[in-house]
XYZ file of C-alpha atoms in Angstrom:
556
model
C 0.000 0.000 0.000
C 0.833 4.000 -1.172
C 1.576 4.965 2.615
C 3.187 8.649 1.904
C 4.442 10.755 -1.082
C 6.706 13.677 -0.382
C 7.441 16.034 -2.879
C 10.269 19.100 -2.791
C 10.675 21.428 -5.339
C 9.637 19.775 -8.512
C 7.958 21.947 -11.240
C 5.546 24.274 -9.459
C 5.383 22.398 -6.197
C 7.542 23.799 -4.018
C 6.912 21.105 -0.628
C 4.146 19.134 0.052
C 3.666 16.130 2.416
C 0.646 13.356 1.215
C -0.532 10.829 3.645
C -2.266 8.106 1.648
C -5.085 5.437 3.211
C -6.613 1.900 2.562
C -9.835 2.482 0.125
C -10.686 5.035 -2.620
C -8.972 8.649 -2.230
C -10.205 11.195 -4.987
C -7.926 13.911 -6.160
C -9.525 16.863 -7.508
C -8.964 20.536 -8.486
C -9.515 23.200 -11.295
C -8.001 21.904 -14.487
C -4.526 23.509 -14.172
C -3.946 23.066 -10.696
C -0.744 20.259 -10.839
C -2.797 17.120 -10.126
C -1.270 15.571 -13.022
C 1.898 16.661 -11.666
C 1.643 14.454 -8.814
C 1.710 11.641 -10.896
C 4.493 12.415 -12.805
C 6.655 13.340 -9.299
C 5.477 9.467 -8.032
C 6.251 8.188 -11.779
C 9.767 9.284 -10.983
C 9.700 7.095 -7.720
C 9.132 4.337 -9.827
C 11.571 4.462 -12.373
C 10.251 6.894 -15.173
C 12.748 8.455 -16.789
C 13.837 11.908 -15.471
C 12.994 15.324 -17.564
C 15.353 17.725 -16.067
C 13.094 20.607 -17.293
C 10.894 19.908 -14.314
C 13.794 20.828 -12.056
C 12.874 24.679 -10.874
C 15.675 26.540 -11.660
C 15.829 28.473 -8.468
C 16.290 24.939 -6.601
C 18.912 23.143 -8.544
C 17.420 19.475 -8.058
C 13.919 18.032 -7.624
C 13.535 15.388 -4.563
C 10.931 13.024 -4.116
C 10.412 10.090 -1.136
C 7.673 7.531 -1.774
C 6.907 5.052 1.533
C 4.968 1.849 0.742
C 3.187 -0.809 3.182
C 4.528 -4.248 1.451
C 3.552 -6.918 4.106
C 0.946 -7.616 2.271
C 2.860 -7.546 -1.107
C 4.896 -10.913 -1.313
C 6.215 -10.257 -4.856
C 7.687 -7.399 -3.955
C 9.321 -8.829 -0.424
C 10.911 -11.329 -2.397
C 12.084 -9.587 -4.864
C 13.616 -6.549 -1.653
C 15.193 -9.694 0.243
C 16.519 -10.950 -3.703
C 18.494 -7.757 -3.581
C 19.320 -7.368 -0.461
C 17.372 -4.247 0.214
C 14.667 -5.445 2.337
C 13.658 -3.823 5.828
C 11.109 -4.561 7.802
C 7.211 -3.802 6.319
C 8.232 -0.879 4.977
C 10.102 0.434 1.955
C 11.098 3.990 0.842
C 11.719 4.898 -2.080
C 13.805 8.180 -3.563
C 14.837 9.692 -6.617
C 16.876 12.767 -7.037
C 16.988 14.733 -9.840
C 19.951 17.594 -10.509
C 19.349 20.444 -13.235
C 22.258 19.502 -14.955
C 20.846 15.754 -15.739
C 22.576 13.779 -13.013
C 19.452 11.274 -11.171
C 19.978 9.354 -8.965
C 17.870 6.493 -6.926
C 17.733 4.442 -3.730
C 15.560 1.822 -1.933
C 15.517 1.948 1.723
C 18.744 3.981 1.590
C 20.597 1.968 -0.571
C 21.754 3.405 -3.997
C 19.754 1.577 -6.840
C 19.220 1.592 -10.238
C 16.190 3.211 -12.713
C 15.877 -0.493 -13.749
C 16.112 -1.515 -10.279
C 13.069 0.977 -9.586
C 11.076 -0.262 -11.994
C 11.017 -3.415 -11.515
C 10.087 -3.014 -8.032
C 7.548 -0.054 -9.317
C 5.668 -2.575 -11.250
C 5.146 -4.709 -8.524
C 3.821 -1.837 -6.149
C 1.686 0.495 -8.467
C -0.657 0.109 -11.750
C -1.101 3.757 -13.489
C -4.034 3.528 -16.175
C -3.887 6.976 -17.866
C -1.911 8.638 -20.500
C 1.459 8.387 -18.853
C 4.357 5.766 -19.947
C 4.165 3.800 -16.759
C 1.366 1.584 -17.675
C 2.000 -2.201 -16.091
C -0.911 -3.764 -17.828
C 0.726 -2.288 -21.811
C 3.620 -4.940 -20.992
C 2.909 -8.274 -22.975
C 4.150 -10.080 -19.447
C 1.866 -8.238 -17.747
C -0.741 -9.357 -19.597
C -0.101 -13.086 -19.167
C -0.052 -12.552 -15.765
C -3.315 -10.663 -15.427
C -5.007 -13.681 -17.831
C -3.516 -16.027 -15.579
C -4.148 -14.640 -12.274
C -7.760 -14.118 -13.952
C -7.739 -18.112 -14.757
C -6.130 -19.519 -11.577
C -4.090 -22.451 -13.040
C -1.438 -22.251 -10.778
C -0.802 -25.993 -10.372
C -0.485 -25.574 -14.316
C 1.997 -23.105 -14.487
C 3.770 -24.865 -11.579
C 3.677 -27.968 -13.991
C 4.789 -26.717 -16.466
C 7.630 -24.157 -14.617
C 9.144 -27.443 -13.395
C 9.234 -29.656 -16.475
C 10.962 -26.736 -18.092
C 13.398 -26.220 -15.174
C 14.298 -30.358 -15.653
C 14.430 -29.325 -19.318
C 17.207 -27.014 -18.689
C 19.121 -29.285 -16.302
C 19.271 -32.264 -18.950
C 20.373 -29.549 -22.103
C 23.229 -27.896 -19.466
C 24.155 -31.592 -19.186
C 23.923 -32.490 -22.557
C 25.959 -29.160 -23.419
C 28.681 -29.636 -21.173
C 29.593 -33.532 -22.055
C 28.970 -32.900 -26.106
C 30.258 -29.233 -26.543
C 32.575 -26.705 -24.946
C 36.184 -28.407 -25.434
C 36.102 -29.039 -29.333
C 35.338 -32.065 -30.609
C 34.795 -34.873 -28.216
C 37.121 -37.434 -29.598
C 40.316 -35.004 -29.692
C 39.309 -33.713 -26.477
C 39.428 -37.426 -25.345
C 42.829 -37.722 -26.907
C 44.322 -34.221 -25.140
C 43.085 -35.872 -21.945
C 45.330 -38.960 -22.602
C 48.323 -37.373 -23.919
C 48.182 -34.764 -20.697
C 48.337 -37.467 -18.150
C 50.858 -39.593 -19.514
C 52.669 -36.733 -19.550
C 51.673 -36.276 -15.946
C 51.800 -39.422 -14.310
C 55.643 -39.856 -16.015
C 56.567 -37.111 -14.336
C 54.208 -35.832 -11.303
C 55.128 -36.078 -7.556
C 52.814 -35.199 -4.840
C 52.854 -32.607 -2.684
C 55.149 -34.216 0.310
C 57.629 -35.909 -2.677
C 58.257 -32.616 -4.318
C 58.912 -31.150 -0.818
C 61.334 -33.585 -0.103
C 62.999 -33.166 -3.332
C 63.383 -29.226 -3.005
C 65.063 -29.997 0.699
C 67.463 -32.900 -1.166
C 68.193 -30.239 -3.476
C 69.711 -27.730 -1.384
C 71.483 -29.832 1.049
C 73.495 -31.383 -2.187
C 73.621 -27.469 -3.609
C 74.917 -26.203 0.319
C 76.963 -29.535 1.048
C 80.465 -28.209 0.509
C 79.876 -24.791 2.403
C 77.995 -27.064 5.412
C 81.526 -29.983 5.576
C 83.641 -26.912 5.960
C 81.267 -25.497 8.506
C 81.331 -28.603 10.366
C 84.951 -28.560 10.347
C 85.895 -25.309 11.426
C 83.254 -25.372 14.436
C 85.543 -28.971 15.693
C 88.248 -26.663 15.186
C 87.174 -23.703 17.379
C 85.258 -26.355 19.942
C 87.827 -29.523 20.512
C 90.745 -30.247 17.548
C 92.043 -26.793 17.495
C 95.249 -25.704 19.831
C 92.708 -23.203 21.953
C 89.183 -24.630 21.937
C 86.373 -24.677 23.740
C 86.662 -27.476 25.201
C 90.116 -26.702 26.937
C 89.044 -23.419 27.679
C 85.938 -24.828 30.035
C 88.671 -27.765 31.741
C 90.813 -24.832 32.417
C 87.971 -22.849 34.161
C 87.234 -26.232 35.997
C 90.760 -26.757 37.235
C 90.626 -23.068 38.349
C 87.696 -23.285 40.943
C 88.054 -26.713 41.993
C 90.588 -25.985 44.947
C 87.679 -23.085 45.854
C 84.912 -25.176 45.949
C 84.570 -25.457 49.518
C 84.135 -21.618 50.143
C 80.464 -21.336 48.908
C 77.886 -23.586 47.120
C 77.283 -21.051 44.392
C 80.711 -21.778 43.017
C 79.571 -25.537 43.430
C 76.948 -24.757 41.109
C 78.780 -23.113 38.899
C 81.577 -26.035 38.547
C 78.595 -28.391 37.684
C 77.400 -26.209 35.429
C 80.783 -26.378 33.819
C 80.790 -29.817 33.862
C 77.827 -30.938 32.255
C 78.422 -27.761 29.487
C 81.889 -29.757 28.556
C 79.670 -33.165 28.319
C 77.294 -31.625 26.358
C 80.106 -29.686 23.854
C 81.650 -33.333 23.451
C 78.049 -34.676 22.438
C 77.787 -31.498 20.119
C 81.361 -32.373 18.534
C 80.444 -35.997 18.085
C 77.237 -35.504 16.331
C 78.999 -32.925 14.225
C 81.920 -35.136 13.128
C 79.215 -38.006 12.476
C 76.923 -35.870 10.110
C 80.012 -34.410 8.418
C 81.231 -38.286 7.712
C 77.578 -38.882 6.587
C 77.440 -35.679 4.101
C 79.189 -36.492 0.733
C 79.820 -34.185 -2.341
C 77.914 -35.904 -5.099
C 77.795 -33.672 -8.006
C 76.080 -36.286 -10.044
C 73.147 -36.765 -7.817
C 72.811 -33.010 -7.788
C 72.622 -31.932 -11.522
C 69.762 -35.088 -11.505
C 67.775 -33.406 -8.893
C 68.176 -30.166 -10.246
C 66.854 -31.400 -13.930
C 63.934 -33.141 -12.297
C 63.039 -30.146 -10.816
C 63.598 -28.390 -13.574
C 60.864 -30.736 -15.149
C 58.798 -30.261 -12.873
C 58.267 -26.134 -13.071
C 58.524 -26.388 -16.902
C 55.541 -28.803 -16.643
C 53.550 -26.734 -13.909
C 54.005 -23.875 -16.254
C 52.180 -25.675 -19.394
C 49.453 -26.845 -17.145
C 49.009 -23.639 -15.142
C 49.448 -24.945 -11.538
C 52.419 -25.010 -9.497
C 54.843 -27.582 -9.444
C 53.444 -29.146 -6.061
C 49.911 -29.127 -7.481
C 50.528 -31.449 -10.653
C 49.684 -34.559 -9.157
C 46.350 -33.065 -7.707
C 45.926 -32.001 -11.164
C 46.456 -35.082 -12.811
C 43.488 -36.665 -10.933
C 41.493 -33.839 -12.084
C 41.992 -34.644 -15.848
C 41.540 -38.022 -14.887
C 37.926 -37.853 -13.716
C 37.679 -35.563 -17.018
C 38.559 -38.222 -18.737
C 36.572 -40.948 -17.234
C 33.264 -38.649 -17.015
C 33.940 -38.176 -21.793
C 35.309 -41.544 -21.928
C 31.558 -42.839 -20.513
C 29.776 -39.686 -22.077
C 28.496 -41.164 -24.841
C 26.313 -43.586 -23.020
C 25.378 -40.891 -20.591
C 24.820 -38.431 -23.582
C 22.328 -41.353 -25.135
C 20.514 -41.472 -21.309
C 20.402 -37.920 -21.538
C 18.646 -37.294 -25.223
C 16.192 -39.830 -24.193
C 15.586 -37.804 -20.718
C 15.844 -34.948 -22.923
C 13.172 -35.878 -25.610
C 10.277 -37.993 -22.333
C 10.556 -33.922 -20.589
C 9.994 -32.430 -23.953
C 7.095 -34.407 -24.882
C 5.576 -33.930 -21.413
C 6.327 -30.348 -21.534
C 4.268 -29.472 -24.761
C 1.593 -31.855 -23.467
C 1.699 -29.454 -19.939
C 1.853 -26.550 -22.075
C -1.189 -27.577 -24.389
C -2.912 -27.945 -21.383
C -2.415 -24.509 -19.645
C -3.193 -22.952 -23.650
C -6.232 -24.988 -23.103
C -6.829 -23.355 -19.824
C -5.714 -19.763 -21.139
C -8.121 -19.918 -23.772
C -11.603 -20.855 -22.064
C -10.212 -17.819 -19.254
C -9.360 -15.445 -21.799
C -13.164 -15.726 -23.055
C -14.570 -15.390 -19.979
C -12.470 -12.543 -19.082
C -12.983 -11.002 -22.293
C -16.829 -10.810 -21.867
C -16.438 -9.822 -18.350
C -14.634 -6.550 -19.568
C -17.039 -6.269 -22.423
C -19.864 -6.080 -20.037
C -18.051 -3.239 -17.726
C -17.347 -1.537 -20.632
C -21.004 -1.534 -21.601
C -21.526 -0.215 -18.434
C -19.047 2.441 -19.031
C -20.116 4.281 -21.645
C -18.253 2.217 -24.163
C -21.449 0.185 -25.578
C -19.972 -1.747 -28.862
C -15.976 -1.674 -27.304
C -14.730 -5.282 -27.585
C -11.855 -6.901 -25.708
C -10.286 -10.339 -27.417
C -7.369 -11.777 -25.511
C -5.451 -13.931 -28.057
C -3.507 -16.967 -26.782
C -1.814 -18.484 -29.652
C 0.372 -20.925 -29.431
C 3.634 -21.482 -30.838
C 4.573 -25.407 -30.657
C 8.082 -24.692 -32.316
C 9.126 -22.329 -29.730
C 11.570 -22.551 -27.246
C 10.255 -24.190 -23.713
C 9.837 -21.414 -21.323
C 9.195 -21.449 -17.771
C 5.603 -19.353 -18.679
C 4.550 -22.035 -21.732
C 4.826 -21.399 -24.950
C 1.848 -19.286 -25.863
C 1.904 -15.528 -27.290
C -0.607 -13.167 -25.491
C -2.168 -10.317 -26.782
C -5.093 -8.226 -25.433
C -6.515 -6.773 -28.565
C -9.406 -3.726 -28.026
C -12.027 -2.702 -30.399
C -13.906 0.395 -29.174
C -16.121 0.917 -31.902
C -17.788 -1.625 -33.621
C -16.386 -0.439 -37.059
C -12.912 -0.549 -35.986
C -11.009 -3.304 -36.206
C -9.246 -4.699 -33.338
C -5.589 -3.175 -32.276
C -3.717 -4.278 -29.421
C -4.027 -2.650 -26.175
C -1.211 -0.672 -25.929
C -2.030 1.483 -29.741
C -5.360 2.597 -28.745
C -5.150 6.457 -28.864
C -7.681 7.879 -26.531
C -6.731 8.470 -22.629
C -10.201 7.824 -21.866
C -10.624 5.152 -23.560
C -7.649 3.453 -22.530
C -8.303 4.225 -18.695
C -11.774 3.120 -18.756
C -10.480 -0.313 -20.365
C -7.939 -0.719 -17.557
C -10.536 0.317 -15.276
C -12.708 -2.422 -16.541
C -9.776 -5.169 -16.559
C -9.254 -4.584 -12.500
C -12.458 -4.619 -11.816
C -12.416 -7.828 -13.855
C -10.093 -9.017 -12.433
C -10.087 -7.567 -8.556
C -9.678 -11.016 -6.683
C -6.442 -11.590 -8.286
C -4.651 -8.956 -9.511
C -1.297 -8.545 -7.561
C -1.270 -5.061 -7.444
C -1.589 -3.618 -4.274
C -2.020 0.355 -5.553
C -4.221 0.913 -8.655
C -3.813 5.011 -9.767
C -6.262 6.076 -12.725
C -5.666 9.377 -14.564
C -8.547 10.898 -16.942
C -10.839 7.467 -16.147
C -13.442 9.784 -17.091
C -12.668 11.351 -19.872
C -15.673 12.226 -22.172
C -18.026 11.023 -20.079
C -20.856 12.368 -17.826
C -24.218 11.575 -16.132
C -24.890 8.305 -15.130
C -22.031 6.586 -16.377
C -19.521 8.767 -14.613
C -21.544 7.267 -10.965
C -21.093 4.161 -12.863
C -17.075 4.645 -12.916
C -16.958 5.778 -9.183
C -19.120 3.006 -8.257
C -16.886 0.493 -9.801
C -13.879 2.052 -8.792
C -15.268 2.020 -5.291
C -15.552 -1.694 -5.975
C -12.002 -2.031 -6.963
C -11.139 -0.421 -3.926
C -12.286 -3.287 -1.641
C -9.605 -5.321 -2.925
C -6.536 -2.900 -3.746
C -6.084 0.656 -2.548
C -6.891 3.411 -5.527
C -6.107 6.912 -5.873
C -8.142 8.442 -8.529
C -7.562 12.260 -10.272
C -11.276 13.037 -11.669
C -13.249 16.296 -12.470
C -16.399 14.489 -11.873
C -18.731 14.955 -9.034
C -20.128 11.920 -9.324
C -16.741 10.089 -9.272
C -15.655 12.216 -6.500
C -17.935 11.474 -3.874
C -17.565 8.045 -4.420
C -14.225 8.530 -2.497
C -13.596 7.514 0.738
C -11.234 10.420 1.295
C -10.834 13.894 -0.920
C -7.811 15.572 -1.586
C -7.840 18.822 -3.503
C -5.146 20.110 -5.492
C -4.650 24.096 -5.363
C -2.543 26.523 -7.539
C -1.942 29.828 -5.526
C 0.422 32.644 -6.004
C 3.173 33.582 -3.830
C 4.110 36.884 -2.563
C 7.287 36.724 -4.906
C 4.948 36.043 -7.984
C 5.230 32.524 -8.350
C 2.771 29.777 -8.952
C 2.912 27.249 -6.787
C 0.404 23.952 -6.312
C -0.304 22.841 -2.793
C -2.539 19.664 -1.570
C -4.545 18.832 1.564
C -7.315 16.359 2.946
C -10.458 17.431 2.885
C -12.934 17.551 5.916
C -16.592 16.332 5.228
C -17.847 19.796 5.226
C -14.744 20.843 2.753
C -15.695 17.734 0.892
C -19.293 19.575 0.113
C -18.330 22.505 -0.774
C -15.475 20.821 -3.379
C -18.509 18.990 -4.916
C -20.451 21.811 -5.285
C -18.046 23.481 -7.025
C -17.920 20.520 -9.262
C -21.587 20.537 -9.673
C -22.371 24.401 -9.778
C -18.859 26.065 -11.440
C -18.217 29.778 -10.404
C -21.684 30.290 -8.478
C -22.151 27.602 -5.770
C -26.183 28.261 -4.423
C -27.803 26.659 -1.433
C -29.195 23.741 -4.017
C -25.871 23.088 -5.144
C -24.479 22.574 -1.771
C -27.867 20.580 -0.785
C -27.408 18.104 -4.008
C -23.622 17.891 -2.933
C -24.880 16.783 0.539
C -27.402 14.559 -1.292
C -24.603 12.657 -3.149
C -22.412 12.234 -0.607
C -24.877 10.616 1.763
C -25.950 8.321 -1.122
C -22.689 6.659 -0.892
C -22.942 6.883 2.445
């Protein structure tokens, strides 16, 4: 539901502030007065495109903030919590525009997209009127109203599914057939790749171990003559270590009786010249151990060598190949058995076709009895709308050869005679504003239980008409309202006080000279006196205001 429009400085409306209810709300005003200019300020809100030359140029940029109710929208949740803009029950929506062209958009204070506000716009709000934001001129649009209007939703479910297993098989089919070339050199690659592979591959831990082998060959001379010269500094050489500490030993032993900290210090010494003679026996042993071997050097140097050359052709590194390997050979394995699976699969293929078109002849089937009764439906309205001979014929034609779809396979077209000597045109080429509002007019009424919009706005729905038909418009609009929220611009008293609130657009003139459009709620005694301006024109008498009265208590 339309909760709030707020409006700042866009064409002649300088601020205004609209609280919106539940029901039928009536917008009137002398012709003039901006009320079409509402609509174009919430068209913006919902992704119209923007026309800078409605920017004032004393303000520099036109702002407008739209809050909707969408708990009771579940389209339009989704499609918030699909984006990641959802929050809470309510959205706002806003859309600056800058005189020098710049526009820009957000959705509960996130930066968006036009696209992105249109999309959620159609989900939100139907305009019928002479304004490019018409939901029910889009051929999807249509389908959805005939099918909402039909209520084969275990069809379309059917058939949404069997075209979703559709897809799944052809991805399948693609990926196994197509994508690498032909199959059979493909196959061949494969083959080629791992013997390549598995010649020469090492996992992880063996190439580790081969990079450490590496440089203790590459760093063996440099590590024997470290070996050697630390025996030399700690136990061969004339002053080493190791006589240095027996020295220090021989020093304090006379001494030891003086204090036990100089015991603990001689032990110290003690177990430091045990542990330097373990030190100097390990190192002679791994120095004995550690030979030069050129030989097995320039071999582990080439393998490795191999090795990164290889990595570098497949695009891995060198300690991936053998992880690698596996990879092209469950490749392999999954082409090597694909022809089998691809024969499986064309027979899958061809059973979900066949029950596909058979699902899809059955909801064309179903489209075409609803589309009758929907079509005479609207004629009937449109009888009682002053549009006696107007003809709606919603064609559902089929198209076997097509590709599946998740929706069927059938065209739809709502095609609209208004005359009976005119031949039928689709919806969205019928010239008169009038015309075309009454025939959306007629299609939600048609159509009230189901429709998914929550907001229904109707420019000009009265347009050439008068008298009895124009109660007949409010009346059915008044309908309509039961089951969505309207907001209706009118200049007709009879529409008008079918409302179950009154707003009235103003134009006044400010004390600088500038015209400037302001709206407000009406009271019931405002409501009247509106009406009987409606009724009476520049001289509103005592039986103007009484047959005001009169129609307003008729709706009651």
């Amino acid at each position: 539901m339309l909760n709030r429009i707020e409006i700042r400085d866009f064409a002649i409306i300088d601020e205004i502030a609209i609280d919106l209810h539940p029901g039928l709300s009536v917008l009137t005003g002398e012709t003039g007065a901006g009320k079409s200019i509402l609509l174009d300020a919430l068209g913006l809100c919902l992704g119209d495109r923007a026309d800078t030359s409605m920017v004032p140029e004393a303000a520099g940029r036109s702002e407008i903030h739209v809050i909707f109710d969408v708990s009771d929208t579940p389209r339009a949740q989704a499609w918030l919590a699909e984006e990641n803009l959802d929050e809470d029950d309510e959205c706002l929506l806003r859309r600056v525009v800058q005189r020098n062209g710049r526009s820009q958009a957000w959705i509960n204070g996130r930066p968006v997209t036009r696209h992105q506000l249109g999309q959620l716009g159609g989900m939100l709000v139907g305009i019928h009127g002479q304004h490019a934001h018409q939901a029910l001129m889009r051929p999807e649009m249509q389908r959805r109203t005939l099918d909402g209007f039909a209520g084969h939703g275990d069809k379309l479910e059917a058939v949404s599914a069997l075209h979703a297993q559709w897809q799944d098989v052809e991805a399948e089919i693609r990926s196994l057939s197509g994508g690498h070339g032909d199959h059979q050199d493909r196959m061949d690659l494969l083959r080629y790749q791992l013997e390549e592979l598995d010649e020469a591959a090492l996992t992880e831990a063996a190439f580790a171990e081969l990079e450490q082998e590496q440089r203790r060959l590459a760093g063996a001379s440099e590590i024997i003559t470290a070996c050697q010269q630390a025996l030399e500094l700690l136990y061969e050489g004339d002053t080493t270590a190791q006589t240095l500490i027996a020295a220090a030993e021989r020093a304090l032993d006379p001494h030891l009786d003086v204090d036990t900290s100089l015991t603990e210090a001689r032990d110290l010494l003690a177990t430091g010249q045990v542990q330097l003679e373990e030190a100097c026996q390990g190192l002679r042993q791994f120095a004995d151990r550690l030979e030069l071997d050129p030989e097995r050097l320039q071999v582990v140097e080439d393998t490795l060598s191999r090795l990164h050359d290889l990595a570098r052709k497949h695009q891995v590194e060198p300690e991936g190949l053998a992880a690698h390997a596996e990879s092209l050979r469950e490749d392999l394995h999954r082409l090597e058995s694909a022809d089998s699976r691809l024969l499986a699969l064309h027979a899958e293929r061809d059973r979900l076709l066949d029950e596909y078109r058979n699902a899809a002849m059955d909801l064309s089937e179903s489209r075409r009895t609803a589309a009758a009764q929907l079509g005479a439906r609207v004629d009937e309205l449109l009888a009682q709308l002053g549009m006696a001979g107007a003809e709606l014929t919603i064609i559902v034609d089929p198209d076997d050869g097509a590709t599946p779809a998740a929706h069927g396979t059938d065209r739809i077209r709502f095609d609209v005679r208004t005359n009976p000597d005119q031949r039928p045109a689709p919806l969205q080429k019928i010239a008169s504003g009038g015309e075309l509002s009454r025939i959306g007019l007629a299609l939600e009424v048609a159509t009230a239980d189901t429709a998914e919009l929550p907001a229904l706005i109707f420019d000009e729905a009265d347009t050439g008409i008068g008298g009895g038909v124009a109660e007949v418009v409010g009346r059915q609009l008044r309908a309509l309202a039961r089951h969505h929220q309207v907001l209706c611009i009118t200049h007709l008293p009879q529409v008008a006080a079918q409302g179950t609130y009154q707003l009235q657009v103003e134009k006044r003139q400010r004390d600088d000279g500038r015209t400037v459009t302001d709206v407000r709620t009406l009271s019931p005694d405002e409501r009247t006196d509106e009406i009987a301006r409606m009724l009476g024109g520049l001289e509103i008498t005592e039986k103007t205001l009484n047959h005001a009265r009169e129609m307003l208590e008729r709706v009651g």
